Amino acid sequence: MELKPGSRWKSAVCDTEVVVVRAVKDPAQLECGGHPMVAHNGEKPAGLAISPEFSAGTQPGKRFADEVSGLEILATKGGAGSLSIDGRAIGAKEAKKLPASD
Amino acid sequence: MHTTLLLDMAADAAPDRLALGRMADGVTFDEVRNRARAGAAWLSDLGGDTVAFLGLNGPALAVAVFASGLLGKPFTPLNYRLTDADLNKLLARTAPSVAIVDEDMVGRLQPAEGVTVVTRGAFEAACLDEANRSRELAEVDPDIGVLLFTSGTTGEPKAAVLRHRNLTSYVISTVEFLGSEEHEAALVSVPAYHIAGISAVLTGVYGGRRTVHLPAFTPEIWVEEAAAEKVTHAMVVPTMLGRILDVLEKRGEHLPHLKALSYGGGRMPHPVIERALRILPHVDFVNAYGLTETSSTIAVLGPDDHREAMSSSDEAVRKRLGSVGRPLPTLEVEIRGPEGELLSAGQSGEIYVRGEQVSGEYLHKKAVQDDGWFATNDGGWMDDDGYLYVEGRLDDVIVRGGENISPGEIEDVLREHPQVADVAVLGLPDNEWGELVAAAVVTKDGDPSGDELAGWVKARLRSTKTPEVWEFREALPYNETGKLLRRQLKVEMTAAAKHPATV
């Protein structure tokens, strides 16, 4: 999977959708609910189930950064699955508390 | 990432929250999306590569921004305060395009090759039309989101390029998704042709905050709307603030719902911000410094910074009220000397910035270096704690009331006057406007008055470009190579303005 900035991906097993904000240094596999994510306008493979290990859920608007791969993504739609890269769970970044400027 | 994804996210997660307009009859996020899609479908039949917009603020502006994104075409708002001649030149430059124009501005336009003019009313009706709302839109992968004309020292305005990735990067790194509470409302009086007007649309949507647009600013209307709509957040250019404070004091109005007021676009005079902090102590003030070319804000002086500066006994901290705060954490800012050398804290030079949200590009011209650094053309320095101070444009552009004014253009017009032998136009510091337009004139064959020359300029350019300060001299200062010493002239004229010679 080519995780280019701006590319959009959807979960194979739930409603979660993401957009890549920062690209990866080396090839990596982005997963949701324990399964590789699918291109936004691609076909979801049938018959897969959420892995219990990655079922904590994903909130829209949350940003995720993985130091190992360098990948940064933004969740655009929430869902039941949680995100991982190469089987490694990635957590949400703290929301920045910047004063509203616009 | 495209700006339309910002709207999709908000409409998916908070479809029934009010996005635009008044409490009584506002438009929900879901409805904004429906209208944007319908507008895009309708516009797609009209051709063109760009969507131009000539009109006052209002819900149609936000809808048009997203409609053009859905179409994959750059959105180009035009400055309605230009003269008809300048406006028509810019309109022609947008071709091939569709221009959405306020009904009462259509009469100002000349037919331009490749430009299809539609009225705002027609666009708004199309957005409500059921047939348009149910149409499928073609898949697009747009690059340029917004083209904004911006003035330089001389010559024609340049079209600043803001790509979708610059705009969305700025929004998602500075705004928390749906971070606004449901009762919040933003009052925006900054016009559509100003970068802050565009970014306000995007940040308002992503933050999930209702935006009330003020079509035309007067301080009285601003205060009335802010009170009536229980506005919690507002943004103004510095010149508006002083006038708003006057009305608040006159009416004894305290705007109890107002939580935050942000300002930018030009110098904020010390006396004005100090007065604001005294009259509205419950309000968080935010100074946002940025440029069209950087997708708006690159440095922020936050509410705590303001309050600390006001109440501190430490001179260095008090001074910060005149700064633009600290750069956003997602950016790098450097001060560099004339040879490009990196300067240290306290040293004055040119402000350079680098980051995802920085475009620094114009159509047909790139102003950003290959390593991503953009020279802002603003002079400034940073203190030991990283607070940035902006001293003014290095390229002599005058910033009056948040608006860029090119001195060269005014000088050219004045040189055409038969009794003007030489002229220099520059900005002088002013507490109300940030800068005033001043002219130093050397006359010949007669003694034209300032009023007469002002009339000459006003007839050819718009009124805000008419010099308000006139100085008549025997000669202007030049160096050995014939270069006009603007900086020296500015220093002399600033001193003279403070100590006017008694006659």
XYZ file of C-alpha atoms in Angstrom:
605
model
C 0.000 0.000 0.000
C 1.419 3.389 -0.938
C 0.808 5.698 2.012
C 1.244 9.038 0.226
C 0.239 12.289 1.952
C -3.384 13.031 1.155
C -4.195 9.399 0.349
C -7.383 8.117 1.962
C -7.955 4.696 3.469
C -10.896 2.846 4.976
C -11.172 0.005 7.407
C -11.977 -3.462 6.039
C -13.988 -4.316 9.143
C -15.657 -1.139 10.418
C -16.571 2.441 9.442
C -13.221 4.026 10.254
C -11.677 6.179 7.538
C -8.373 8.068 7.594
C -6.250 10.433 5.504
C -2.449 10.356 5.506
C -0.983 13.645 6.765
C 2.709 12.743 6.731
C 4.231 9.993 4.645
C 6.273 7.025 5.838
C 10.032 6.761 5.626
C 9.931 3.064 4.744
C 7.110 0.843 3.479
C 4.614 0.037 6.213
C 1.191 -1.578 6.542
C -1.611 0.505 7.989
C -4.281 -1.529 9.743
C -7.593 -0.978 11.449
C -9.340 -3.535 13.616
C -6.327 -5.767 13.019
C -6.644 -5.898 9.221
C -4.913 -3.954 6.438
C -6.837 -0.850 5.444
C -8.238 -0.540 1.954
C -7.985 2.401 -0.480
C -10.897 4.794 -0.022
C -12.551 3.988 -3.323
C -11.527 0.338 -3.252
C -13.446 -2.837 -2.479
C -13.690 -4.057 1.087
C -12.767 -7.749 1.278
C -15.694 -9.828 2.549
C -15.843 -12.065 5.576
C -13.326 -10.349 7.842
C -14.005 -9.590 11.506
C -12.595 -7.023 13.888
C -9.742 -8.394 15.901
C -10.586 -8.007 19.641
C -7.064 -6.694 20.236
C -7.807 -3.677 17.994
C -11.401 -2.897 18.871
C -10.983 0.119 21.131
C -12.552 2.329 18.477
C -11.352 5.407 16.555
C -12.725 8.944 16.921
C -13.023 11.312 13.940
C -10.690 14.303 14.085
C -8.072 12.467 16.148
C -4.508 12.539 14.849
C -2.181 9.584 15.133
C 1.578 9.581 14.863
C 3.890 6.593 14.762
C 7.503 7.413 15.548
C 8.895 4.193 14.160
C 7.534 4.584 10.639
C 7.082 8.375 10.661
C 3.474 7.980 9.572
C 0.942 10.591 10.666
C -2.730 10.151 9.943
C -5.980 11.929 10.671
C -9.147 9.953 11.299
C -11.860 11.386 9.064
C -14.623 9.021 10.108
C -15.006 7.116 13.343
C -15.485 3.403 13.743
C -15.280 0.435 16.059
C -11.746 -0.637 15.170
C -8.500 0.870 16.390
C -5.410 1.638 14.356
C -2.093 -0.143 14.075
C 0.970 -0.146 11.834
C 2.670 -3.489 11.074
C 0.742 -4.925 14.013
C 1.929 -2.158 16.352
C -0.900 -0.170 17.994
C -0.676 3.599 17.494
C -2.216 6.064 19.904
C -3.866 9.419 19.335
C -1.854 12.616 19.652
C -2.788 15.056 22.389
C -5.045 17.814 21.074
C -3.113 21.067 20.889
C -4.525 23.840 22.972
C -3.837 26.780 20.715
C -5.823 29.963 21.175
C -8.359 30.411 18.389
C -6.828 32.792 15.904
C -9.210 32.744 12.932
C -5.818 16.519 1.732
C -8.664 18.605 0.252
C -10.567 21.360 1.979
C -13.838 19.603 1.134
C -12.811 16.763 3.435
C -12.918 19.285 6.290
C -16.582 19.917 5.489
C -17.326 16.207 5.091
C -15.863 15.463 8.486
C -17.914 18.169 10.171
C -21.108 17.274 8.305
C -20.688 13.554 9.129
C -20.008 14.095 12.804
C -22.279 17.097 13.517
C -24.843 17.276 10.720
C -27.485 19.202 12.630
C -25.250 21.749 14.262
C -25.611 25.309 12.904
C -22.707 26.196 10.632
C -23.565 29.557 9.130
C -25.798 32.490 9.900
C -28.029 33.564 12.732
C -29.463 31.485 15.548
C -32.966 32.069 14.220
C -32.477 30.919 10.649
C -28.985 29.504 10.256
C -27.754 26.712 7.983
C -26.612 23.361 9.409
C -23.368 21.616 8.464
C -25.272 18.968 6.613
C -27.132 21.620 4.659
C -23.892 23.479 3.832
C -22.632 20.264 2.297
C -25.843 19.775 0.336
C -25.659 23.319 -0.992
C -21.976 23.029 -1.864
C -22.630 19.847 -3.824
C -25.591 21.411 -5.637
C -23.589 24.555 -6.362
C -20.736 22.470 -7.722
C -23.090 20.523 -9.982
C -24.588 23.721 -11.357
C -21.198 25.401 -11.850
C -19.831 22.327 -13.614
C -22.132 23.051 -16.571
C -20.727 26.554 -16.948
C -17.152 25.623 -17.734
C -14.066 27.619 -16.815
C -11.042 26.576 -14.810
C -11.499 28.916 -11.866
C -14.375 30.121 -9.703
C -14.083 33.849 -9.076
C -16.145 35.579 -6.381
C -17.002 39.249 -6.174
C -19.225 40.040 -3.264
C -19.764 40.788 0.381
C -19.464 38.271 3.173
C -22.331 35.913 3.757
C -23.253 32.204 3.758
C -22.889 32.044 -0.039
C -19.167 32.711 0.372
C -18.615 29.588 2.456
C -20.778 27.517 0.135
C -18.865 28.821 -2.893
C -15.484 27.992 -1.329
C -16.507 24.370 -0.865
C -18.359 24.164 -4.164
C -15.207 25.168 -6.012
C -13.252 22.567 -4.030
C -15.749 19.896 -5.060
C -15.324 21.010 -8.645
C -11.582 20.863 -8.299
C -11.200 24.491 -9.375
C -9.301 27.254 -7.568
C -11.437 29.806 -5.717
C -10.493 33.423 -6.420
C -12.157 36.123 -4.336
C -11.816 39.611 -5.807
C -11.466 42.883 -3.941
C -14.663 44.867 -4.442
C -12.998 48.018 -3.150
C -10.722 48.290 -6.166
C -11.498 50.818 -8.864
C -13.601 49.480 -11.713
C -10.550 49.570 -13.973
C -8.393 47.475 -11.611
C -11.263 45.121 -10.856
C -11.902 44.413 -14.506
C -8.203 43.762 -15.092
C -8.154 41.147 -12.351
C -11.411 39.610 -13.528
C -9.946 39.210 -16.999
C -6.906 37.501 -15.502
C -9.094 34.793 -13.965
C -10.255 33.616 -17.392
C -11.410 31.047 -18.260
C -13.666 31.281 -15.251
C -17.138 31.546 -13.807
C -17.554 34.634 -11.633
C -20.190 34.689 -8.888
C -21.020 38.368 -8.467
C -23.279 40.312 -6.098
C -26.193 41.774 -8.030
C -25.226 45.355 -7.222
C -21.666 44.831 -8.430
C -22.514 43.347 -11.819
C -22.878 46.819 -13.324
C -19.215 47.551 -12.648
C -18.022 44.781 -14.889
C -16.969 44.894 -18.511
C -17.508 41.748 -20.550
C -14.283 39.747 -20.367
C -13.269 37.030 -22.765
C -13.633 33.606 -21.194
C -15.418 34.861 -18.072
C -19.020 33.797 -17.436
C -20.690 36.090 -14.905
C -23.493 34.697 -12.738
C -25.272 36.521 -9.955
C -25.006 35.543 -6.311
C -28.781 35.069 -6.318
C -28.594 32.633 -9.208
C -25.854 30.670 -7.425
C -27.834 30.600 -4.169
C -30.982 29.425 -5.969
C -29.017 26.727 -7.754
C -27.758 25.465 -4.408
C -31.342 24.973 -3.234
C -32.554 23.396 -6.465
C -33.531 19.758 -5.931
C -32.315 18.754 -9.374
C -28.807 20.018 -8.655
C -28.763 18.528 -5.181
C -29.277 15.019 -6.463
C -26.600 15.097 -9.156
C -23.460 13.005 -8.997
C -20.211 14.918 -9.044
C -17.148 13.815 -10.998
C -14.148 12.609 -9.007
C -11.508 15.313 -8.789
C -8.038 15.553 -7.351
C -7.464 19.285 -7.123
C -4.149 20.878 -6.310
C -4.766 24.614 -6.032
C -7.508 25.523 -3.565
C -7.363 29.302 -3.561
C -5.776 32.021 -5.677
C -5.529 35.363 -3.903
C -4.319 38.536 -5.561
C -1.863 40.383 -3.373
C -0.162 43.716 -3.968
C 3.560 44.294 -4.152
C 5.639 47.492 -4.198
C 5.045 48.136 -7.874
C 3.286 46.608 -10.773
C 0.309 44.350 -11.124
C -0.928 42.303 -8.165
C 0.469 38.773 -7.998
C -1.782 35.741 -7.687
C -0.740 33.900 -4.526
C -1.231 30.163 -4.839
C -2.661 28.286 -1.867
C -2.818 24.575 -2.456
C -5.300 22.335 -0.684
C -2.453 20.769 1.245
C -1.244 24.158 2.541
C -4.725 25.170 3.669
C -5.696 21.856 5.272
C -2.326 21.519 6.969
C -2.860 24.910 8.580
C -6.397 24.029 9.674
C -5.799 20.569 11.114
C -2.685 21.616 12.974
C -4.198 24.682 14.622
C -7.835 23.730 15.198
C -9.224 20.871 17.241
C -11.851 18.978 15.221
C -15.291 20.014 16.532
C -13.439 21.661 19.360
C -16.095 24.346 19.600
C -18.993 23.958 21.951
C -22.440 24.141 20.438
C -23.311 27.556 21.800
C -20.231 29.225 20.358
C -20.508 31.652 17.463
C -17.885 33.533 15.479
C -18.427 36.991 13.990
C -16.376 37.523 10.867
C -16.165 40.967 9.302
C -12.924 40.445 7.454
C -13.738 40.420 3.739
C -13.591 37.404 1.442
C -10.643 38.752 -0.534
C -8.427 38.727 2.563
C -6.703 35.439 3.458
C -8.164 35.659 6.955
C -11.651 35.682 5.430
C -10.942 32.415 3.635
C -9.228 30.676 6.515
C -12.068 31.730 8.818
C -14.454 29.713 6.623
C -12.242 26.631 6.867
C -11.357 26.840 10.547
C -14.953 27.626 11.479
C -16.209 24.531 9.701
C -13.517 22.188 11.034
C -13.912 23.491 14.572
C -17.680 23.098 14.347
C -18.375 26.707 15.228
C -21.319 28.737 13.848
C -20.060 31.632 11.753
C -21.983 34.865 11.418
C -20.736 36.968 8.543
C -21.028 40.723 8.680
C -21.461 41.868 5.067
C -20.222 45.385 5.657
C -18.484 46.660 8.736
C -19.539 49.612 10.798
C -18.636 49.558 14.474
C -22.295 50.057 15.431
C -23.521 47.087 13.408
C -20.640 44.991 14.710
C -21.552 45.694 18.331
C -25.257 45.093 17.686
C -24.677 41.789 15.922
C -22.143 40.637 18.511
C -24.685 41.254 21.250
C -27.765 39.926 19.420
C -26.107 36.710 18.235
C -24.320 36.103 21.564
C -21.075 35.990 19.634
C -18.292 34.240 21.533
C -15.413 34.655 19.072
C -14.572 37.438 16.694
C -11.771 38.538 14.449
C -11.041 42.085 13.388
C -8.315 44.064 11.695
C -6.691 46.518 14.143
C -8.414 49.597 12.706
C -11.820 48.169 13.527
C -10.951 47.613 17.183
C -10.510 51.253 18.155
C -13.851 52.161 16.590
C -15.591 49.216 18.251
C -14.226 50.285 21.637
C -15.634 53.786 21.062
C -19.112 52.371 20.472
C -18.883 50.015 23.447
C -17.951 52.872 25.744
C -20.618 55.132 24.361
C -23.318 52.491 24.820
C -22.045 51.032 28.063
C -22.043 47.631 26.339
C -19.726 44.929 27.715
C -20.510 42.012 25.398
C -20.694 39.459 28.217
C -20.802 36.492 25.811
C -17.596 37.439 24.020
C -14.810 35.044 24.985
C -12.087 35.713 22.445
C -11.146 38.474 20.041
C -8.390 37.925 17.553
C -6.788 40.519 15.357
C -4.147 40.748 12.680
C -3.438 42.071 9.218
C -1.431 45.063 10.305
C 0.145 46.915 13.196
C -1.950 47.051 16.359
C -1.175 50.342 18.073
C -0.243 49.918 21.727
C -2.806 52.391 23.074
C -5.633 50.562 21.309
C -4.852 47.077 22.604
C -4.204 48.395 26.111
C -7.557 50.151 26.043
C -9.231 46.979 24.791
C -7.722 44.920 27.616
C -9.073 47.444 30.121
C -12.588 47.756 28.655
C -13.038 44.019 28.004
C -11.124 42.240 30.776
C -13.152 39.049 30.378
C -12.099 38.658 26.743
C -9.093 36.614 25.575
C -7.136 38.650 23.044
C -5.132 36.937 20.359
C -2.775 38.626 17.920
C -2.292 36.470 14.850
C 0.508 37.318 12.445
C 0.572 35.789 9.036
C 0.597 36.385 5.330
C -1.497 35.376 2.366
C 1.442 33.257 1.229
C 1.560 31.284 4.480
C -2.145 30.313 4.556
C -2.611 32.929 7.249
C -1.290 32.653 10.810
C 2.336 31.786 11.534
C 2.754 33.368 14.972
C 0.338 33.951 17.824
C 0.392 36.232 20.856
C -2.105 34.445 23.053
C -4.454 35.614 25.803
C -2.024 34.756 28.596
C 0.744 36.596 26.777
C -1.482 39.669 26.572
C -2.426 39.608 30.244
C 1.107 38.895 31.431
C 2.465 41.738 29.358
C -0.151 44.161 30.687
C 0.482 43.313 34.329
C 4.211 42.666 34.380
C 6.772 44.919 35.987
C 9.485 43.415 33.807
C 10.151 45.729 30.868
C 11.030 42.881 28.539
C 7.690 41.190 29.247
C 5.653 44.391 28.910
C 7.271 44.971 25.559
C 5.725 41.739 24.299
C 2.401 43.467 23.857
C 4.000 44.951 20.768
C 5.115 41.557 19.500
C 3.199 39.070 17.397
C 3.911 36.300 19.859
C 5.605 32.993 19.237
C 5.669 31.012 15.999
C 3.285 28.070 15.693
C 4.926 24.834 16.828
C 4.450 23.335 13.353
C 6.670 25.973 11.772
C 10.257 27.129 11.781
C 10.978 30.858 11.830
C 14.379 32.467 11.336
C 15.681 36.023 11.191
C 18.241 36.455 8.438
C 20.533 39.274 7.388
C 20.936 40.725 3.894
C 23.419 37.993 2.871
C 21.045 35.298 4.125
C 23.077 34.804 7.300
C 21.231 33.562 10.382
C 20.885 36.275 13.025
C 20.587 35.830 16.775
C 18.039 37.047 19.319
C 17.709 40.815 19.380
C 19.150 41.317 15.893
C 16.943 42.839 13.204
C 16.636 41.255 9.808
C 14.157 39.603 7.487
C 11.642 37.076 8.778
C 11.883 33.673 7.070
C 9.441 30.840 7.638
C 9.196 27.175 6.669
C 6.424 24.608 7.126
C 3.633 22.572 5.552
C 1.196 25.472 5.468
C 3.655 27.791 3.700
C 3.065 28.181 0.005
C 5.182 31.178 -1.036
C 4.129 30.562 -4.565
C 2.529 32.788 -7.118
C 1.157 31.885 -10.505
C 4.131 31.994 -12.852
C 6.570 32.700 -10.066
C 7.978 30.848 -7.107
C 9.137 32.823 -4.114
C 9.913 29.896 -1.835
C 13.417 28.481 -1.876
C 14.117 24.867 -2.813
C 14.712 23.993 0.817
C 11.247 25.252 1.703
C 12.243 28.547 3.301
C 10.070 31.525 2.419
C 11.285 35.110 2.725
C 8.333 37.100 4.047
C 9.633 40.549 3.072
C 8.805 41.619 6.621
C 11.552 43.019 8.806
C 11.693 41.866 12.411
C 13.580 40.283 15.272
C 13.080 37.705 18.006
C 13.733 38.125 21.715
C 15.496 35.593 23.928
C 12.241 33.777 24.661
C 11.274 33.401 21.041
C 8.775 36.269 20.826
C 8.671 37.689 17.318
C 8.566 41.421 16.617
C 7.519 42.674 13.187
C 8.990 45.998 12.164
C 7.303 46.468 8.826
C 7.573 45.612 5.187
C 11.075 45.553 3.774
C 9.806 46.168 0.295
C 8.101 49.451 1.095
C 4.560 48.190 0.697
C 2.284 50.290 2.896
C -0.140 48.414 5.126
C -3.069 50.646 5.943
C -6.071 49.214 7.685
C -4.969 45.681 6.940
C -4.723 46.436 3.244
C -1.566 46.345 1.117
C -0.979 49.537 -0.829
C 1.749 49.797 -3.405
C 3.582 53.144 -3.263
C 4.849 52.776 -6.810
C 1.384 52.892 -8.231
C 0.555 56.146 -6.426
C 3.914 57.649 -7.381
C 3.286 56.848 -11.041
C -0.064 58.630 -10.929
C 1.389 61.692 -9.212
C 4.243 61.910 -11.691
C 1.632 62.473 -14.387
C 0.604 65.760 -12.768
C 2.159 68.618 -14.729
C 3.385 70.386 -11.601
C 4.997 67.385 -9.916
C 8.728 67.079 -10.592
C 9.472 64.232 -8.211
C 7.564 62.255 -5.610
C 7.989 59.510 -3.044
C 5.073 57.776 -1.354
C 5.512 55.897 1.892
C 3.723 54.790 5.054
C 3.919 56.706 8.306
C 2.964 55.061 11.631
C -0.548 55.892 12.768
C -2.498 54.840 15.822
C -5.750 54.363 14.007
C -4.764 52.847 10.684
C -1.434 51.224 11.459
C 0.079 53.295 8.684
C -1.028 56.352 6.774
C -0.178 57.018 3.158
C 2.199 59.990 2.957
C 3.693 61.744 -0.049
C 6.828 63.844 -0.305
C 6.574 66.041 -3.388
C 8.979 68.261 -5.320
C 6.986 70.685 -7.459
C 7.749 72.581 -10.665
C 6.004 75.344 -12.630
C 3.616 76.103 -9.816
C 2.468 75.339 -6.303
C -0.209 72.709 -6.193
C -1.737 72.164 -2.763
C -1.996 68.849 -0.997
C -5.755 68.933 -1.513
C -5.360 69.462 -5.230
C -2.918 66.584 -5.582
C -5.146 64.416 -3.394
C -8.000 65.113 -5.792
C -5.755 64.146 -8.701
C -4.930 60.804 -7.114
C -8.486 60.100 -5.985
C -9.803 60.563 -9.494
C -7.444 57.880 -10.762
C -7.087 55.385 -7.902
C -9.367 54.547 -5.033
C -9.698 56.755 -1.991
C -7.696 54.604 0.412
C -4.716 55.069 -1.890
C -4.923 58.855 -1.657
C -2.093 60.263 0.459
C -3.302 61.868 3.653
C -0.035 63.508 4.582
C 1.692 65.840 2.161
C 5.171 67.239 2.500
C 6.665 69.590 -0.044
C 10.408 69.612 -0.464
C 13.146 71.147 -2.530
C 14.497 67.716 -3.320
C 14.212 64.056 -2.317
C 17.205 62.198 -0.840
C 19.094 59.965 -3.264
C 22.335 58.013 -2.879
C 25.291 58.125 -5.304
C 23.831 55.432 -7.508
C 20.562 57.325 -7.881
C 18.555 55.155 -5.521
C 15.826 56.920 -3.567
C 16.609 56.710 0.135
C 13.111 55.774 1.266
C 14.179 54.626 4.701
C 15.836 57.984 5.407
C 12.857 59.894 4.097
C 10.574 57.839 6.312
C 12.648 58.584 9.391
C 12.640 62.313 8.593
C 8.929 62.445 7.909
C 8.047 60.405 11.006
C 10.048 62.811 13.150
C 8.419 65.793 11.477
C 4.953 64.367 12.086
C 5.700 64.073 15.796
C 7.108 67.579 16.007
C 5.313 69.608 13.375
C 7.196 72.789 12.601
C 5.288 75.781 13.901
C 4.710 78.494 11.345
